[in-house]
PDB file of C-alpha atoms in Angstrom:
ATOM      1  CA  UNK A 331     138.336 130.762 -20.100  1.00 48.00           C
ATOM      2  CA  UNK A 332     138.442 134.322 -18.956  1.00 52.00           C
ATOM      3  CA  UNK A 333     134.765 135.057 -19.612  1.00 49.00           C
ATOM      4  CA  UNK A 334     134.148 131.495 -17.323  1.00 48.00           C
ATOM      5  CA  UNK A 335     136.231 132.876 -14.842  1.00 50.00           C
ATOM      6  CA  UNK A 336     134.453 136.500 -14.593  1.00 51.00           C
ATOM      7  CA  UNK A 337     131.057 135.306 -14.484  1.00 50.00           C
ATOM      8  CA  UNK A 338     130.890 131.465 -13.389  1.00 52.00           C
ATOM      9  CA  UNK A 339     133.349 132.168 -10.532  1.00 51.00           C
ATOM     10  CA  UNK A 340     132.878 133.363  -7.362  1.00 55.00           C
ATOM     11  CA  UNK A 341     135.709 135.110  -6.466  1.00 54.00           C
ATOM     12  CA  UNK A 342     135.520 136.585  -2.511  1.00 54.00           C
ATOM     13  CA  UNK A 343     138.111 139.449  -1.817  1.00 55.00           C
ATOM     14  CA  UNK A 344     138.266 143.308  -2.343  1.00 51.00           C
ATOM     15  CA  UNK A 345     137.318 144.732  -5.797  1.00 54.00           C
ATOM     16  CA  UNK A 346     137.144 141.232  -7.165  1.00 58.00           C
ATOM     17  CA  UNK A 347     133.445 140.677  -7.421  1.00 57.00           C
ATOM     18  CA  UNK A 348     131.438 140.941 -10.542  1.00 60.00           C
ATOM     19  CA  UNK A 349     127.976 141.051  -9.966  1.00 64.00           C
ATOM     20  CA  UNK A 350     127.222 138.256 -12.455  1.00 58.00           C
ATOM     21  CA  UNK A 351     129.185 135.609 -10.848  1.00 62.00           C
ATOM     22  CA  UNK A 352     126.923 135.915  -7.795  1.00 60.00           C
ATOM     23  CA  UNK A 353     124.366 133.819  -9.836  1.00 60.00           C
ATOM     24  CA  UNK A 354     126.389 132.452 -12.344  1.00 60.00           C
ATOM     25  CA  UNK A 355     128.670 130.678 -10.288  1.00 67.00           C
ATOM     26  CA  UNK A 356     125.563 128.691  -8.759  1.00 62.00           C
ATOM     27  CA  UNK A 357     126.013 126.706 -12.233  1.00 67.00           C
ATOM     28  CA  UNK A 358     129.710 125.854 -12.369  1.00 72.00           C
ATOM     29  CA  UNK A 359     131.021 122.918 -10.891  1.00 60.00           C
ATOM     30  CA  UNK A 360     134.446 121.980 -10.111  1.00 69.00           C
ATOM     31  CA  UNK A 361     134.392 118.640 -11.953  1.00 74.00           C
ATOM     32  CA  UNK A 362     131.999 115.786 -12.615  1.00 81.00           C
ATOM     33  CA  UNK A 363     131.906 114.039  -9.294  1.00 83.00           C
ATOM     34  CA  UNK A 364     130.924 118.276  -7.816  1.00 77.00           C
ATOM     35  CA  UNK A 365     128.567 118.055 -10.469  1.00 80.00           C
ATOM     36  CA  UNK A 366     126.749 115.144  -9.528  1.00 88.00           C
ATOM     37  CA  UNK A 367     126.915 114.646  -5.748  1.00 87.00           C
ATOM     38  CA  UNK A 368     125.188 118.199  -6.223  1.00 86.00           C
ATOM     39  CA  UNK A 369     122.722 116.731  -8.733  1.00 88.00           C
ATOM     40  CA  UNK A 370     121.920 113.420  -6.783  1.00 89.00           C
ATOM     41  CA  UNK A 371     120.778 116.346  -3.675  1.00 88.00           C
ATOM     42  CA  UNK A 372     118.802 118.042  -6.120  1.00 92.00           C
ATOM     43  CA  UNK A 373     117.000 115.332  -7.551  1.00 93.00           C
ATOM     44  CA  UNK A 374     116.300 113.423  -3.725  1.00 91.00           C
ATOM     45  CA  UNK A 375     114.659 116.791  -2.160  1.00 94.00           C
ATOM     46  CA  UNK A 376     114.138 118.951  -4.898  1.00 95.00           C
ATOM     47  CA  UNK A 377     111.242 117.095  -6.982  1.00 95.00           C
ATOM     48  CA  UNK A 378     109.306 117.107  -3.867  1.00 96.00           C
ATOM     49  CA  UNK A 379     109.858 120.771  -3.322  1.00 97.00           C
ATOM     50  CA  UNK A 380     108.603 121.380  -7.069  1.00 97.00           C
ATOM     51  CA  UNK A 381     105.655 119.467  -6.439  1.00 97.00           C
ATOM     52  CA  UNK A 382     104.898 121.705  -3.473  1.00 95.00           C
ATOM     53  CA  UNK A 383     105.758 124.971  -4.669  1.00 95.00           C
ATOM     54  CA  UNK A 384     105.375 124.705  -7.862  1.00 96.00           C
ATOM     55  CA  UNK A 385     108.000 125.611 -10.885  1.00 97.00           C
ATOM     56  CA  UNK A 386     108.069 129.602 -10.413  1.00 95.00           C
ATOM     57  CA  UNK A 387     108.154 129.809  -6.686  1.00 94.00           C
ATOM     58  CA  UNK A 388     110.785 126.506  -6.851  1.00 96.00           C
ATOM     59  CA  UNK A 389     113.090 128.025  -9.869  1.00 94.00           C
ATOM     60  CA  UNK A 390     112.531 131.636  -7.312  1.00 94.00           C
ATOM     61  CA  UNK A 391     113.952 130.024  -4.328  1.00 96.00           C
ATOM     62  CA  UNK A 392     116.893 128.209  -6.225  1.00 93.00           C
ATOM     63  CA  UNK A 393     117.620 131.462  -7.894  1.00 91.00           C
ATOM     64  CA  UNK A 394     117.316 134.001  -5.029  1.00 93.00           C
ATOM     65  CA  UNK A 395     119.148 131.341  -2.411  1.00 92.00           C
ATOM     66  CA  UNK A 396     122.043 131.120  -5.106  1.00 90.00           C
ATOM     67  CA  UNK A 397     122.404 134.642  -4.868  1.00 88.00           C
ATOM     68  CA  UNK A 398     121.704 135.121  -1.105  1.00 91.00           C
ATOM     69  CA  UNK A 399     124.724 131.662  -0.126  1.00 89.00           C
ATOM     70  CA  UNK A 400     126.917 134.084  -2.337  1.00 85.00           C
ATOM     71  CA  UNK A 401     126.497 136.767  -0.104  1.00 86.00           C
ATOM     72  CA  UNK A 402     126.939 134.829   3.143  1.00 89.00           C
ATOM     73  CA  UNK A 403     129.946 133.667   1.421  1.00 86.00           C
ATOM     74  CA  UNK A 404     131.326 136.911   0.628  1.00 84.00           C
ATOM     75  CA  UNK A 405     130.115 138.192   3.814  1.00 87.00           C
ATOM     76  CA  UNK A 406     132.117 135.246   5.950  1.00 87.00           C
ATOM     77  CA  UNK A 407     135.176 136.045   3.764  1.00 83.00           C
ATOM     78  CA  UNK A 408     135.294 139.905   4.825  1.00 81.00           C
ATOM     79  CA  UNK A 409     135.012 138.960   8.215  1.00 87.00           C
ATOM     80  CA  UNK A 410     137.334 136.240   8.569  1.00 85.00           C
ATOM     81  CA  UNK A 411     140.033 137.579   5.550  1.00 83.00           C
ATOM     82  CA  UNK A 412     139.759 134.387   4.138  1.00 78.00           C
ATOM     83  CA  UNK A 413     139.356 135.036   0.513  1.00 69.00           C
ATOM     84  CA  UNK A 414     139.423 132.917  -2.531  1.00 69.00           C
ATOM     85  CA  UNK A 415     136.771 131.395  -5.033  1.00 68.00           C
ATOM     86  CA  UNK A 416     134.003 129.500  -4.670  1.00 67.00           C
ATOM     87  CA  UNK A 417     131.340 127.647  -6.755  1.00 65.00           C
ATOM     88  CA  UNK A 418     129.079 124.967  -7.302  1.00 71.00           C
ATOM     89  CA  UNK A 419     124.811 124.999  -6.689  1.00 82.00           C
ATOM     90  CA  UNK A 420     125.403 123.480  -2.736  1.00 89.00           C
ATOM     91  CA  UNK A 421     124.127 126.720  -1.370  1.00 91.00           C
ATOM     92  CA  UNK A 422     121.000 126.814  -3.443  1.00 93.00           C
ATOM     93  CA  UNK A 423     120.499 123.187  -2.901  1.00 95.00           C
ATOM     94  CA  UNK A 424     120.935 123.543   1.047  1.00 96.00           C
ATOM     95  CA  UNK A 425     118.178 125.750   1.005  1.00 97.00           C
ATOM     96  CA  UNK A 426     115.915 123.449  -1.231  1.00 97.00           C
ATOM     97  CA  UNK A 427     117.097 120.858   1.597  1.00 97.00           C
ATOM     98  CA  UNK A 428     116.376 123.072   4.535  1.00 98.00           C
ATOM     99  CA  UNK A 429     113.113 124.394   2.815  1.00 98.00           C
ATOM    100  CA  UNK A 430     111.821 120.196   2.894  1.00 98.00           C
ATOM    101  CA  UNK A 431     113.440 119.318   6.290  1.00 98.00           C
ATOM    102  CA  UNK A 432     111.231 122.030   7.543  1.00 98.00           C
ATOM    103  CA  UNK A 433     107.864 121.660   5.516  1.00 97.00           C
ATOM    104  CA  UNK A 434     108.798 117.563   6.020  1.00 97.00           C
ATOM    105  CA  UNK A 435     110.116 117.480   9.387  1.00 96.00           C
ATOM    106  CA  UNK A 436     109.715 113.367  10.213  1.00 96.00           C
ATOM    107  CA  UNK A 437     110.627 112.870   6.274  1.00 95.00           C
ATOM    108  CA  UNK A 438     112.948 109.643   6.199  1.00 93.00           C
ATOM    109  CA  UNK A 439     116.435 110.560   4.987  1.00 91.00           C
ATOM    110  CA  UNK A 440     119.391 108.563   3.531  1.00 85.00           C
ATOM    111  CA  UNK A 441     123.114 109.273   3.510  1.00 77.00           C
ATOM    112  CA  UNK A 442     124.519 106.650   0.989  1.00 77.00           C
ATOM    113  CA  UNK A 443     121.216 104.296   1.502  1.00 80.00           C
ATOM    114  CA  UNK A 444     121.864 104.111   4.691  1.00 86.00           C
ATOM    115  CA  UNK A 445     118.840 105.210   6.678  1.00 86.00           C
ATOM    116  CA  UNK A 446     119.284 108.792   9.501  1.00 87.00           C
ATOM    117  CA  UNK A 447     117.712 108.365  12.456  1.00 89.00           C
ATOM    118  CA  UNK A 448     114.746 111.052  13.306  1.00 91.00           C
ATOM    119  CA  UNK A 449     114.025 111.924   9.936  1.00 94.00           C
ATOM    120  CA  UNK A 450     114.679 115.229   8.182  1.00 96.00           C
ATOM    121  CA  UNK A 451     114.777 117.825  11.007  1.00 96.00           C
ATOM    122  CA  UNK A 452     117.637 115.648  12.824  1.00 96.00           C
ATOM    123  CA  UNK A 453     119.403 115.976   9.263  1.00 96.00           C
ATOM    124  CA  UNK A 454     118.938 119.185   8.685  1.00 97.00           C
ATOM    125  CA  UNK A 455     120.147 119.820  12.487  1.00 97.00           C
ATOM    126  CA  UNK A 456     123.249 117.849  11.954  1.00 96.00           C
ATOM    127  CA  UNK A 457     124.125 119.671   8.424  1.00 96.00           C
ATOM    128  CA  UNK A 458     123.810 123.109   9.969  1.00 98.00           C
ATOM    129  CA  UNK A 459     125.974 121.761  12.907  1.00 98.00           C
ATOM    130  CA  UNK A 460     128.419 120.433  10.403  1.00 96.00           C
ATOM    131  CA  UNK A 461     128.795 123.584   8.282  1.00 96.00           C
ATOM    132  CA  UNK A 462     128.909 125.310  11.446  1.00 97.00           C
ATOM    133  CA  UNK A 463     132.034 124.001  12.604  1.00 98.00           C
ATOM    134  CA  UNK A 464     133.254 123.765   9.341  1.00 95.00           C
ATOM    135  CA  UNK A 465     133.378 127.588   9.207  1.00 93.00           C
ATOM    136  CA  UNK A 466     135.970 127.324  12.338  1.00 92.00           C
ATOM    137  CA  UNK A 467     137.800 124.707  11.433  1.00 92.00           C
ATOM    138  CA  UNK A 468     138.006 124.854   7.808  1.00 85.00           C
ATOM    139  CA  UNK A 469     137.791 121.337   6.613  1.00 85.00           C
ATOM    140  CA  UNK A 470     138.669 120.791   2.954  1.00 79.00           C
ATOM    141  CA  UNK A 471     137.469 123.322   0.298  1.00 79.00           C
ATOM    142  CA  UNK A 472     133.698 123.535   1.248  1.00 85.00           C
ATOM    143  CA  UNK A 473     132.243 126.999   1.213  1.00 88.00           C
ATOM    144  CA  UNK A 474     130.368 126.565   4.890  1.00 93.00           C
ATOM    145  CA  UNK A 475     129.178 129.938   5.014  1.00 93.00           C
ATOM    146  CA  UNK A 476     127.030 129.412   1.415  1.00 92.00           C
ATOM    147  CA  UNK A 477     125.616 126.473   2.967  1.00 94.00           C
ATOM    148  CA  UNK A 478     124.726 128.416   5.989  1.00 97.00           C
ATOM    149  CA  UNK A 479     123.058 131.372   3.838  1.00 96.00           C
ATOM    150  CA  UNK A 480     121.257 129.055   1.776  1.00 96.00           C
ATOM    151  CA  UNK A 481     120.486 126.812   4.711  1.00 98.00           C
ATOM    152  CA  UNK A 482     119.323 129.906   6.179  1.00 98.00           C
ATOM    153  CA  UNK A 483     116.906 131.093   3.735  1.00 97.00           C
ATOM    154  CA  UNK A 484     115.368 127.904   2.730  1.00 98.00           C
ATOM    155  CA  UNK A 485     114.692 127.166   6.692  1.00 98.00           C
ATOM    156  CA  UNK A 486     112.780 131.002   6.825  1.00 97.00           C
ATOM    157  CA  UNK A 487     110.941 130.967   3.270  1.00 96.00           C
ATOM    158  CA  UNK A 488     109.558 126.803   4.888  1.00 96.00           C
ATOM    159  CA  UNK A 489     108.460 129.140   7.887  1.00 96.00           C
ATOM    160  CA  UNK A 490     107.017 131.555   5.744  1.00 95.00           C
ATOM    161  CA  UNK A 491     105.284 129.705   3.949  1.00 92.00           C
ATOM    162  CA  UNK A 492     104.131 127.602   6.710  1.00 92.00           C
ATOM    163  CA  UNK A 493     102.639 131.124   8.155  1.00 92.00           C
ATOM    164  CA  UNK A 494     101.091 131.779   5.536  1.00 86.00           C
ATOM    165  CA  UNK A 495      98.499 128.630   4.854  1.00 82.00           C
ATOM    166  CA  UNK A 496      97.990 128.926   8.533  1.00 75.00           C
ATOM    167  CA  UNK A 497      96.536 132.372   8.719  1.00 63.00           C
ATOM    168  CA  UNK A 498      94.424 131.526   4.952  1.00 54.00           C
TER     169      UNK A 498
END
């Protein structure tokens, strides 16, 4: 349980980082309903992603948007003095999420089969809104800020890309 704990746990406060769990606890889940809520994300956005990026620029962006929601977390925690553990893939996934709203901007979207109005953008909109205010306020045990960084990076590496097969 302690080798769990070091690396598949992110633990946000002074001199209690390992550099390993920064990754690692991308892969841990809570408990099985974590596990797949995070899984059923995956699976809606994240086979169209592969498709369009193709497996090593896909597995890159889930790996390095892991990393980078860890930091935001971490970096939110400092700030704020809010520290305590976090974990689960959400802030790798939000950037998967934010990397389609972006590339797939009218995309039809579905919360619990029931259809969003305006398509992917207006989801991705209301999700950054959400995890905004859920920084402030503090709802439940959601790590906000590694949405945010993840949300972040998938929404800039969409533009990027974007960029780039406009200037080819």
């Amino acid at each position: 349980m302690k080798v769990l704990n070091k690396y598949f746990l992110l633990e946000r406060g002074p001199s209690r980082l390992s550099e390993w769990s920064l990754l690692w606890s991308g892969f841990s889940h809570q408990d099985f309903a974590h596990l797949l809520m995070n899984m059923l994300c995956l699976y809606s956005f994240g086979t169209t992603m592969l498709q369009v990026l193709g497996v090593v620029n896909f597995t890159s962006l889930y790996l390095i948007s892991g990393v980078a929601s860890s930091f935001a977390s971490i970096l939110f925690s400092a700030i704020t003095r809010s520290y305590g553990m976090s974990l689960g893939a959400s802030g790798a996934i939000s950037a998967i999420f934010a990397a389609f709203a972006t590339i797939f901007p009218k995309a039809g979207i579905s919360l619990f089969f029931f259809p969003l109005p305006g398509g992917a953008q207006v989801a991705l909109l209301g999700f950054t809104v959400y995890n905004i205010l859920g920084c402030f306020y503090r709802w439940g045990g959601l790590d906000y800020a590694a949405h945010l960084g993840g949300t972040l990076l998938g929404f800039l590496y969409a533009k990027y890309l974007q960029q780039k097969r406009r200037y080819r």
